[in-house]
Every structure is written in structure tokens, then in C-alpha cells.
Tab-separated table of N, CA and C in Angstrom:
chain	number	residue	atom	x	y	z
A	1	MET	N	86.420	103.755	82.681
A	1	MET	CA	87.000	104.533	84.199
A	1	MET	C	88.247	103.426	84.666
A	2	SER	N	87.686	102.434	85.532
A	2	SER	CA	88.560	101.857	86.153
A	2	SER	C	88.207	100.216	86.025
A	3	GLY	N	88.687	98.837	86.857
A	3	GLY	CA	88.508	97.920	86.735
A	3	GLY	C	88.545	97.620	87.565
A	4	VAL	N	87.692	96.718	88.376
A	4	VAL	CA	87.619	95.679	90.072
A	4	VAL	C	87.831	94.587	89.662
A	5	ALA	N	88.594	94.029	90.393
A	5	ALA	CA	89.073	92.129	90.230
A	5	ALA	C	87.952	92.077	91.838
A	6	ARG	N	87.010	90.888	91.304
A	6	ARG	CA	86.794	89.975	92.691
A	6	ARG	C	86.676	89.179	92.668
A	7	PRO	N	87.391	88.176	93.608
A	7	PRO	CA	87.348	86.602	93.469
A	7	PRO	C	85.974	85.981	93.174
A	8	THR	N	85.792	84.672	92.046
A	8	THR	CA	85.013	84.224	92.121
A	8	THR	C	84.962	83.050	92.532
A	9	SER	N	83.902	81.452	92.218
A	9	SER	CA	83.718	80.678	92.780
A	9	SER	C	84.493	79.706	91.681
A	10	GLU	N	84.590	80.068	90.820
A	10	GLU	CA	85.549	79.318	89.464
A	10	GLU	C	87.161	79.467	90.059
A	11	THR	N	87.188	78.150	90.093
A	11	THR	CA	88.997	77.577	90.450
A	11	THR	C	89.775	76.708	89.815
A	12	GLU	N	91.147	76.650	90.091
A	12	GLU	CA	92.309	76.108	88.588
A	12	GLU	C	92.713	75.430	89.430
A	13	GLN	N	93.141	74.101	89.109
A	13	GLN	CA	94.102	73.000	90.058
A	13	GLN	C	95.037	73.691	89.286
A	14	ARG	N	96.556	73.558	90.384
A	14	ARG	CA	97.539	73.472	89.671
A	14	ARG	C	98.543	72.433	90.958
A	15	GLY	N	98.922	71.040	89.815
A	15	GLY	CA	99.871	70.442	90.379
A	15	GLY	C	101.603	70.851	90.837
A	16	ILE	N	101.294	71.061	92.395
A	16	ILE	CA	102.446	71.625	92.877
A	16	ILE	C	103.156	70.379	93.782
A	17	LYS	N	104.430	70.551	93.640
A	17	LYS	CA	105.297	69.093	94.227
A	17	LYS	C	105.799	69.907	95.226
A	18	SER	N	106.042	68.928	96.428
A	18	SER	CA	106.422	69.404	97.798
A	18	SER	C	107.154	67.760	98.175
A	19	ALA	N	108.234	68.168	98.295
A	19	ALA	CA	109.004	66.499	98.347
A	19	ALA	C	108.798	65.491	97.829
A	20	GLY	N	108.275	65.796	97.129
A	20	GLY	CA	107.917	65.076	95.852
A	20	GLY	C	106.758	64.659	95.455
A	21	GLN	N	105.834	65.108	96.451
A	21	GLN	CA	104.134	64.645	96.530
A	21	GLN	C	103.835	65.703	95.785
A	22	PRO	N	103.131	65.586	95.005
A	22	PRO	CA	101.471	66.416	94.534
A	22	PRO	C	101.147	66.972	95.477
A	23	ILE	N	100.888	68.499	95.077
A	23	ILE	CA	100.044	69.219	95.819
A	23	ILE	C	99.143	70.021	95.674
A	24	ARG	N	97.762	69.975	95.239
A	24	ARG	CA	96.738	70.624	95.176
A	24	ARG	C	96.546	71.668	95.424
A	25	LYS	N	96.477	72.874	94.619
A	25	LYS	CA	96.341	73.984	95.193
A	25	LYS	C	95.404	74.460	94.400
A	26	THR	N	93.869	74.913	94.969
A	26	THR	CA	92.843	75.893	94.584
A	26	THR	C	92.623	77.174	94.937
A	27	LEU	N	93.276	77.854	92.877
A	27	LEU	CA	93.260	79.497	92.991
A	27	LEU	C	91.505	79.936	92.451
A	28	GLU	N	91.528	81.346	93.428
A	28	GLU	CA	90.236	81.500	92.684
A	28	GLU	C	90.397	82.620	91.536
A	29	MET	N	89.766	82.346	90.712
A	29	MET	CA	90.092	83.180	89.457
A	29	MET	C	89.570	84.679	89.511
A	30	PRO	N	90.249	85.695	89.503
A	30	PRO	CA	88.971	87.064	89.750
A	30	PRO	C	87.792	87.473	88.431
A	31	GLU	N	86.787	87.528	88.911
A	31	GLU	CA	86.172	88.666	88.205
A	31	GLU	C	86.497	89.628	87.965
A	32	MET	N	86.322	90.233	86.518
A	32	MET	CA	86.713	91.970	86.057
A	32	MET	C	85.325	92.137	85.924
A	33	LYS	N	85.204	93.647	85.738
A	33	LYS	CA	84.402	94.587	85.567
A	33	LYS	C	84.561	95.664	85.388
A	34	LEU	N	84.654	96.354	84.066
A	34	LEU	CA	84.994	97.431	83.737
A	34	LEU	C	83.609	98.221	84.169
A	35	ILE	N	84.745	99.412	84.922
A	35	ILE	CA	83.656	100.816	85.442
A	35	ILE	C	84.007	102.199	84.448
A	36	THR	N	83.242	102.226	83.751
A	36	THR	CA	82.834	103.597	83.069
A	36	THR	C	82.798	105.040	82.933
A	37	THR	N	81.892	105.079	84.343
A	37	THR	CA	81.358	106.274	84.937
A	37	THR	C	81.878	106.743	86.037
A	38	ASN	N	81.976	107.964	86.372
A	38	ASN	CA	81.779	108.723	87.607
A	38	ASN	C	81.394	108.002	88.638
A	39	ALA	N	79.977	108.055	88.362
A	39	ALA	CA	78.941	107.627	89.154
A	39	ALA	C	79.032	106.005	89.884
A	40	GLU	N	79.702	105.033	88.979
A	40	GLU	CA	79.909	103.885	89.012
A	40	GLU	C	81.773	103.612	89.900
A	41	LEU	N	82.474	104.686	89.430
A	41	LEU	CA	83.412	104.517	90.336
A	41	LEU	C	83.344	105.389	91.492
A	42	LYS	N	82.624	106.081	92.066
A	42	LYS	CA	82.095	106.711	93.515
A	42	LYS	C	81.518	105.520	94.525
A	43	SER	N	80.469	104.896	93.464
A	43	SER	CA	79.516	103.936	94.145
A	43	SER	C	80.225	103.101	94.406
A	44	ASN	N	81.317	102.652	93.710
A	44	ASN	CA	82.092	101.324	93.851
A	44	ASN	C	83.099	101.661	94.832
A	45	LEU	N	83.790	102.750	95.170
A	45	LEU	CA	84.615	103.339	95.982
A	45	LEU	C	83.740	103.368	97.467
A	46	SER	N	83.056	103.826	97.599
A	46	SER	CA	81.877	104.243	98.917
A	46	SER	C	81.460	102.327	99.291
A	47	LEU	N	80.952	101.876	98.082
A	47	LEU	CA	80.626	100.283	98.895
A	47	LEU	C	81.917	99.651	99.405
A	48	LEU	N	82.445	99.946	98.855
A	48	LEU	CA	84.153	98.908	99.272
A	48	LEU	C	84.721	98.935	99.974
A	49	THR	N	84.741	100.683	100.697
A	49	THR	CA	85.303	101.167	101.541
A	49	THR	C	84.309	101.059	103.269
A	50	LYS	N	83.218	101.256	102.496
A	50	LYS	CA	81.875	100.871	104.030
A	50	LYS	C	82.208	98.921	103.940
A	51	LYS	N	82.557	98.218	103.182
A	51	LYS	CA	82.180	96.674	103.107
A	51	LYS	C	83.566	96.216	103.910
A	52	TYR	N	84.681	96.206	103.687
A	52	TYR	CA	85.752	95.590	104.167
A	52	TYR	C	86.546	96.796	105.272
A	53	PRO	N	87.277	95.643	106.567
A	53	PRO	CA	87.755	96.369	106.978
A	53	PRO	C	89.218	96.439	107.433
A	54	ASN	N	89.312	96.118	105.928
A	54	ASN	CA	90.790	96.621	105.359
A	54	ASN	C	90.989	97.274	104.145
A	55	ILE	N	91.947	98.302	104.313
A	55	ILE	CA	91.811	98.939	102.825
A	55	ILE	C	93.469	99.682	102.517
A	56	ALA	N	93.866	99.827	101.868
A	56	ALA	CA	95.296	100.223	101.568
A	56	ALA	C	95.108	100.762	100.085
A	57	PHE	N	95.932	101.667	99.554
A	57	PHE	CA	95.789	102.567	98.465
A	57	PHE	C	96.953	103.108	98.197
A	58	ALA	N	97.184	103.434	96.533
A	58	ALA	CA	98.493	104.371	96.209
A	58	ALA	C	97.735	104.668	95.082
A	59	VAL	N	97.839	106.263	95.291
A	59	VAL	CA	97.450	107.436	93.899
A	59	VAL	C	98.570	108.439	94.221
A	60	ALA	N	98.392	109.332	92.774
A	60	ALA	CA	98.963	109.713	92.473
A	60	ALA	C	99.293	111.477	93.154
A	61	TRP	N	97.784	111.292	93.347
A	61	TRP	CA	97.394	112.926	93.919
A	61	TRP	C	96.002	112.331	94.394
A	62	ALA	N	95.836	113.438	95.327
A	62	ALA	CA	94.513	113.625	95.990
A	62	ALA	C	94.074	115.037	96.242
A	63	SER	N	92.468	114.967	96.589
A	63	SER	CA	91.889	116.041	96.840
A	63	SER	C	91.124	115.806	98.340
A	64	ALA	N	90.906	116.885	98.686
A	64	ALA	CA	89.786	116.845	100.109
A	64	ALA	C	88.604	117.221	99.429
A	65	GLY	N	87.326	116.909	100.443
A	65	GLY	CA	86.108	117.647	100.200
A	65	GLY	C	85.454	116.929	99.052
A	66	THR	N	85.779	115.736	98.750
A	66	THR	CA	85.174	115.002	97.783
A	66	THR	C	84.337	114.066	98.881
A	67	GLU	N	83.093	113.140	98.509
A	67	GLU	CA	82.434	112.068	99.425
A	67	GLU	C	83.286	111.110	99.781
A	68	ILE	N	84.509	110.359	98.688
A	68	ILE	CA	84.968	109.031	98.928
A	68	ILE	C	86.395	109.566	99.953
A	69	PHE	N	86.489	110.500	99.804
A	69	PHE	CA	88.197	111.219	100.820
A	69	PHE	C	87.300	111.400	102.128
A	70	GLU	N	85.946	112.010	102.444
A	70	GLU	CA	85.164	111.912	103.779
A	70	GLU	C	85.037	110.905	103.858
A	71	GLU	N	84.482	109.812	103.235
A	71	GLU	CA	84.276	108.051	104.057
A	71	GLU	C	86.281	107.306	104.263
A	72	LEU	N	86.886	108.180	103.486
A	72	LEU	CA	88.308	107.256	103.844
A	72	LEU	C	88.588	108.383	104.910
A	73	SER	N	88.722	109.323	105.287
A	73	SER	CA	88.876	109.999	106.688
A	73	SER	C	88.445	109.823	107.739
A	74	ALA	N	87.056	109.538	107.909
A	74	ALA	CA	86.031	109.077	108.649
A	74	ALA	C	86.465	107.469	108.807
A	75	ASN	N	87.226	106.856	107.991
A	75	ASN	CA	87.342	105.020	108.283
A	75	ASN	C	88.963	104.928	107.905
A	76	ARG	N	89.369	106.155	108.763
A	76	ARG	CA	91.224	105.976	108.778
A	76	ARG	C	91.872	105.108	109.657
A	77	ASN	N	91.352	104.257	110.458
A	77	ASN	CA	91.019	103.514	110.931
A	77	ASN	C	91.623	102.254	109.949
A	78	ARG	N	90.603	102.112	109.008
A	78	ARG	CA	90.372	100.810	108.297
A	78	ARG	C	91.814	101.042	107.664
A	79	ILE	N	92.622	102.169	107.111
A	79	ILE	CA	93.799	102.118	106.231
A	79	ILE	C	94.703	101.660	106.778
A	80	HIS	N	95.379	100.181	106.271
A	80	HIS	CA	96.714	100.004	106.817
A	80	HIS	C	98.025	100.609	105.770
A	81	LYS	N	97.569	100.357	104.694
A	81	LYS	CA	99.015	101.267	104.079
A	81	LYS	C	97.918	102.483	103.083
A	82	ALA	N	98.720	103.088	102.795
A	82	ALA	CA	98.269	104.302	101.425
A	82	ALA	C	99.719	105.001	101.306
A	83	VAL	N	99.930	105.374	99.958
A	83	VAL	CA	100.598	106.354	99.391
A	83	VAL	C	100.215	107.436	98.484
A	84	ILE	N	100.292	108.555	98.823
A	84	ILE	CA	100.178	109.588	97.999
A	84	ILE	C	100.844	110.334	97.334
A	85	GLY	N	101.095	110.638	96.367
A	85	GLY	CA	101.725	111.492	95.530
A	85	GLY	C	101.948	113.262	96.010
A	86	THR	N	103.247	113.659	95.364
A	86	THR	CA	102.493	115.267	96.031
A	86	THR	C	103.277	115.926	94.748
A	87	HIS	N	103.280	115.350	93.665
A	87	HIS	CA	104.310	116.106	92.319
A	87	HIS	C	103.689	117.391	91.779
A	88	PHE	N	103.860	118.318	91.395
A	88	PHE	CA	103.074	119.705	90.901
A	88	PHE	C	101.736	119.938	91.689
A	89	TYR	N	102.233	120.273	93.083
A	89	TYR	CA	101.325	120.675	94.075
A	89	TYR	C	99.658	120.273	93.458
A	90	GLN	N	99.477	118.414	93.594
A	90	GLN	CA	97.963	118.627	92.830
A	90	GLN	C	97.336	118.093	94.345
A	91	THR	N	98.209	117.251	94.822
A	91	THR	CA	97.597	116.806	96.438
A	91	THR	C	96.908	117.973	97.216
A	92	HIS	N	95.836	118.201	97.833
A	92	HIS	CA	95.630	119.493	98.473
A	92	HIS	C	96.008	119.356	99.697
A	93	PRO	N	96.494	120.116	100.428
A	93	PRO	CA	96.811	120.578	101.529
A	93	PRO	C	96.046	120.188	102.465
A	94	ASP	N	94.292	119.653	102.729
A	94	ASP	CA	93.767	119.137	103.268
A	94	ASP	C	93.784	118.130	104.114
A	95	VAL	N	94.532	117.351	102.454
A	95	VAL	CA	94.679	116.075	102.461
A	95	VAL	C	96.156	115.504	103.453
A	96	LEU	N	96.931	116.361	103.196
A	96	LEU	CA	98.376	116.044	103.700
A	96	LEU	C	97.898	116.474	105.262
A	97	ASP	N	97.301	117.870	105.759
A	97	ASP	CA	96.764	117.804	107.341
A	97	ASP	C	95.977	116.832	107.913
A	98	THR	N	95.365	116.189	106.818
A	98	THR	CA	94.227	114.636	107.673
A	98	THR	C	95.297	114.159	107.936
A	99	PHE	N	96.018	113.392	107.176
A	99	PHE	CA	97.091	112.451	107.419
A	99	PHE	C	98.339	112.810	107.945
A	100	VAL	N	99.115	113.480	107.998
A	100	VAL	CA	100.460	113.801	108.509
A	100	VAL	C	100.912	113.048	109.490
A	101	GLU	N	99.924	112.997	110.436
A	101	GLU	CA	100.481	112.165	111.788
A	101	GLU	C	100.149	110.779	111.371
A	102	SER	N	99.418	109.860	110.254
A	102	SER	CA	99.436	108.938	110.342
A	102	SER	C	100.487	107.455	109.984
A	103	ASN	N	100.510	106.612	110.663
A	103	ASN	CA	101.486	105.910	110.318
A	103	ASN	C	101.564	105.115	109.285
A	104	ASP	N	100.135	105.145	108.753
A	104	ASP	CA	99.638	103.887	107.611
A	104	ASP	C	99.935	104.628	106.738
A	105	VAL	N	99.470	106.070	106.475
A	105	VAL	CA	99.480	107.255	104.996
A	105	VAL	C	100.863	107.439	105.005
A	106	ARG	N	101.348	107.631	103.899
A	106	ARG	CA	103.012	107.958	103.337
A	106	ARG	C	102.922	108.821	102.183
A	107	PHE	N	103.472	110.174	102.294
A	107	PHE	CA	103.427	110.767	101.093
A	107	PHE	C	104.418	110.519	100.763
A	108	ILE	N	104.907	111.250	99.042
A	108	ILE	CA	106.278	110.664	98.163
A	108	ILE	C	106.256	111.859	97.180
A	109	LEU	N	107.163	112.494	97.257
A	109	LEU	CA	107.586	113.423	96.029
A	109	LEU	C	109.222	112.470	95.322
A	110	GLN	N	108.842	112.154	94.183
A	110	GLN	CA	109.603	111.211	94.086
A	110	GLN	C	110.599	112.479	93.293
A	111	PRO	N	112.494	111.849	93.200
A	111	PRO	CA	113.241	113.166	93.110
A	111	PRO	C	113.112	113.121	91.143
A	112	ARG	N	112.904	111.919	90.900
A	112	ARG	CA	112.956	111.531	89.111
A	112	ARG	C	111.647	111.507	88.665
A	113	GLY	N	111.188	111.455	87.683
A	113	GLY	CA	109.482	111.054	87.240
A	113	GLY	C	108.894	111.087	88.115
A	114	VAL	N	107.490	110.376	88.004
A	114	VAL	CA	106.394	111.140	88.556
A	114	VAL	C	105.839	109.657	89.461
A	115	PHE	N	105.592	109.692	90.195
A	115	PHE	CA	104.760	108.896	91.413
A	115	PHE	C	102.953	108.924	90.692
A	116	HIS	N	102.983	107.652	90.159
A	116	HIS	CA	101.539	108.210	89.554
A	116	HIS	C	101.006	106.304	89.480
A	117	PRO	N	100.788	105.754	90.495
A	117	PRO	CA	99.520	104.539	90.810
A	117	PRO	C	98.400	105.390	90.696
A	118	LYS	N	97.559	104.210	90.646
A	118	LYS	CA	96.116	103.919	90.812
A	118	LYS	C	95.912	103.207	91.071
A	119	ILE	N	95.333	102.731	92.745
A	119	ILE	CA	95.138	101.462	92.870
A	119	ILE	C	94.724	101.277	94.485
A	120	TYR	N	93.454	100.677	94.534
A	120	TYR	CA	92.334	100.642	95.555
A	120	TYR	C	91.976	99.333	96.104
A	121	ILE	N	92.418	98.790	97.161
A	121	ILE	CA	92.308	96.963	97.678
A	121	ILE	C	91.617	97.539	98.809
A	122	PHE	N	90.959	96.095	99.069
A	122	PHE	CA	89.842	96.083	99.751
A	122	PHE	C	89.928	94.719	100.562
A	123	TRP	N	90.184	94.464	101.555
A	123	TRP	CA	90.085	93.166	101.814
A	123	TRP	C	89.494	92.856	103.578
A	124	ASN	N	89.652	90.875	103.676
A	124	ASN	CA	88.787	90.450	104.908
A	124	ASN	C	89.459	89.721	104.994
A	125	GLU	N	89.046	89.017	106.001
A	125	GLU	CA	90.288	87.539	106.044
A	125	GLU	C	89.486	86.263	104.794
A	126	LYS	N	88.443	86.413	104.115
A	126	LYS	CA	88.718	85.663	102.655
A	126	LYS	C	88.614	85.925	101.877
A	127	HIS	N	88.284	87.553	101.680
A	127	HIS	CA	87.835	88.313	100.322
A	127	HIS	C	88.804	89.186	100.052
A	128	TRP	N	88.996	89.858	99.077
A	128	TRP	CA	89.399	90.764	98.913
A	128	TRP	C	88.735	91.162	97.338
A	129	GLU	N	89.082	92.776	97.482
A	129	GLU	CA	88.635	93.525	95.729
A	129	GLU	C	89.994	94.485	95.542
A	130	VAL	N	89.743	94.731	94.114
A	130	VAL	CA	90.761	95.830	93.867
A	130	VAL	C	90.134	96.408	92.686
A	131	LEU	N	90.571	97.762	93.003
A	131	LEU	CA	90.186	99.095	91.947
A	131	LEU	C	91.150	99.716	91.605
A	132	MET	N	91.146	99.167	89.923
A	132	MET	CA	92.978	99.741	89.540
A	132	MET	C	92.507	100.684	87.876
A	133	GLY	N	93.269	101.515	87.592
A	133	GLY	CA	92.641	102.155	86.295
A	133	GLY	C	93.458	103.529	86.592
A	134	SER	N	92.909	104.721	85.779
A	134	SER	CA	93.391	106.225	85.843
A	134	SER	C	92.949	106.837	86.704
A	135	ALA	N	91.987	106.645	87.772
A	135	ALA	CA	91.392	107.478	88.645
A	135	ALA	C	92.379	107.766	89.695
A	136	ASN	N	92.577	109.144	89.907
A	136	ASN	CA	93.728	109.131	91.481
A	136	ASN	C	92.514	109.339	92.251
A	137	LEU	N	92.647	109.811	93.627
A	137	LEU	CA	91.834	110.382	94.550
A	137	LEU	C	91.371	111.252	94.384
A	138	THR	N	91.313	112.182	93.532
A	138	THR	CA	90.696	113.417	93.195
A	138	THR	C	89.391	113.876	92.800
A	139	ALA	N	89.049	115.130	92.798
A	139	ALA	CA	87.677	115.929	92.580
A	139	ALA	C	87.236	115.460	91.320
A	140	GLY	N	88.662	115.638	90.431
A	140	GLY	CA	88.758	115.380	88.641
A	140	GLY	C	88.245	114.091	88.383
A	141	ALA	N	88.754	113.066	89.037
A	141	ALA	CA	89.006	112.221	88.929
A	141	ALA	C	87.299	111.240	89.050
A	142	LEU	N	86.748	111.464	89.921
A	142	LEU	CA	85.587	111.096	90.883
A	142	LEU	C	84.632	111.487	90.313
A	143	ASN	N	84.202	113.661	89.702
A	143	ASN	CA	83.261	114.290	89.503
A	143	ASN	C	83.257	114.497	87.852
A	144	ARG	N	84.481	114.269	86.965
A	144	ARG	CA	84.196	114.922	85.494
A	144	ARG	C	85.141	114.439	84.689
A	145	ASN	N	86.354	113.797	85.399
A	145	ASN	CA	87.505	113.524	84.317
A	145	ASN	C	86.941	111.874	83.010
A	146	SER	N	87.104	111.949	82.275
A	146	SER	CA	86.968	110.316	81.005
A	146	SER	C	88.621	109.945	82.203
A	147	GLU	N	87.816	108.380	82.993
A	147	GLU	CA	88.944	107.831	83.326
A	147	GLU	C	88.822	106.679	82.797
A	148	ALA	N	90.079	106.053	82.679
A	148	ALA	CA	90.038	104.418	81.926
A	148	ALA	C	90.393	103.748	82.989
């Protein structure tokens, strides 16, 4: 399905020099989890949508009428940036109607090639989580397709 990355308590120390003095910077290493079923994908998207005050995503296509779309729509004030592709008329007109007046959601039709990302980012002041893989925000990806 997709992968989710979450910061963990594991740290890596890196020496960085500033004005000749070493600076120690702590970097958190993300935990990776493989999501292998539609149910896990829906569950993770739903949980993260409710858990975090900030949401950003980019997908090639989106369907209206799914539980996840309804949750995102209901929490549209948490969406800080989103880009949804419209190639091949795969994005449902209700998605366009829902977000057409939003300053934070954009629609894109690339003149060459296909806009084809699938990434969902959730964050607060201290933590972040990312889902990325082959799943668009479509009924097929959330209910019946085998996504990676």
C-alpha cells in the first residue's frame, strides 16, 4: 500500500561547524511502517487527519464520497497546502466544487506529462508523519486497488 514515516526517539549526532566552532545537532530518525491493506490505509489516514492540526497533500486524482474525503472536507481548515491533479478527468467534479474557493487547495493540469504524486503530510509543532506510496485520494485506492 503505502509507507508511513514517523520520527522516533533514536537520534543521530552530526558535527556541524559554525564560525569554526562545532555545533551538535540532534536528528531524529524516522520509523518506517509498510501499509499493506486498504483498511490500514484508510485507518491511518483517518487517524492522522484527526490527530494533527496541519495537513498537506499532493495526489494525482481524488474521489468524492469516501470516508477519508469527507473527513478532509470536514477538516478543511487544517489543510495548509494541497495539490490535486485533474488529468484524464479522474478527479471527481464534487472534489472540484468542494475546494474550488479554497486558497490552500490547488488543482493542476500539466500540459506535458502527468502530475502524479501521492503524498500526505501531517504535523504539529513537535511531530510529523508522512504517508507516501501509490495511493491517490480515490475510491479505488482506498477500497479495492492493490497499492504499494
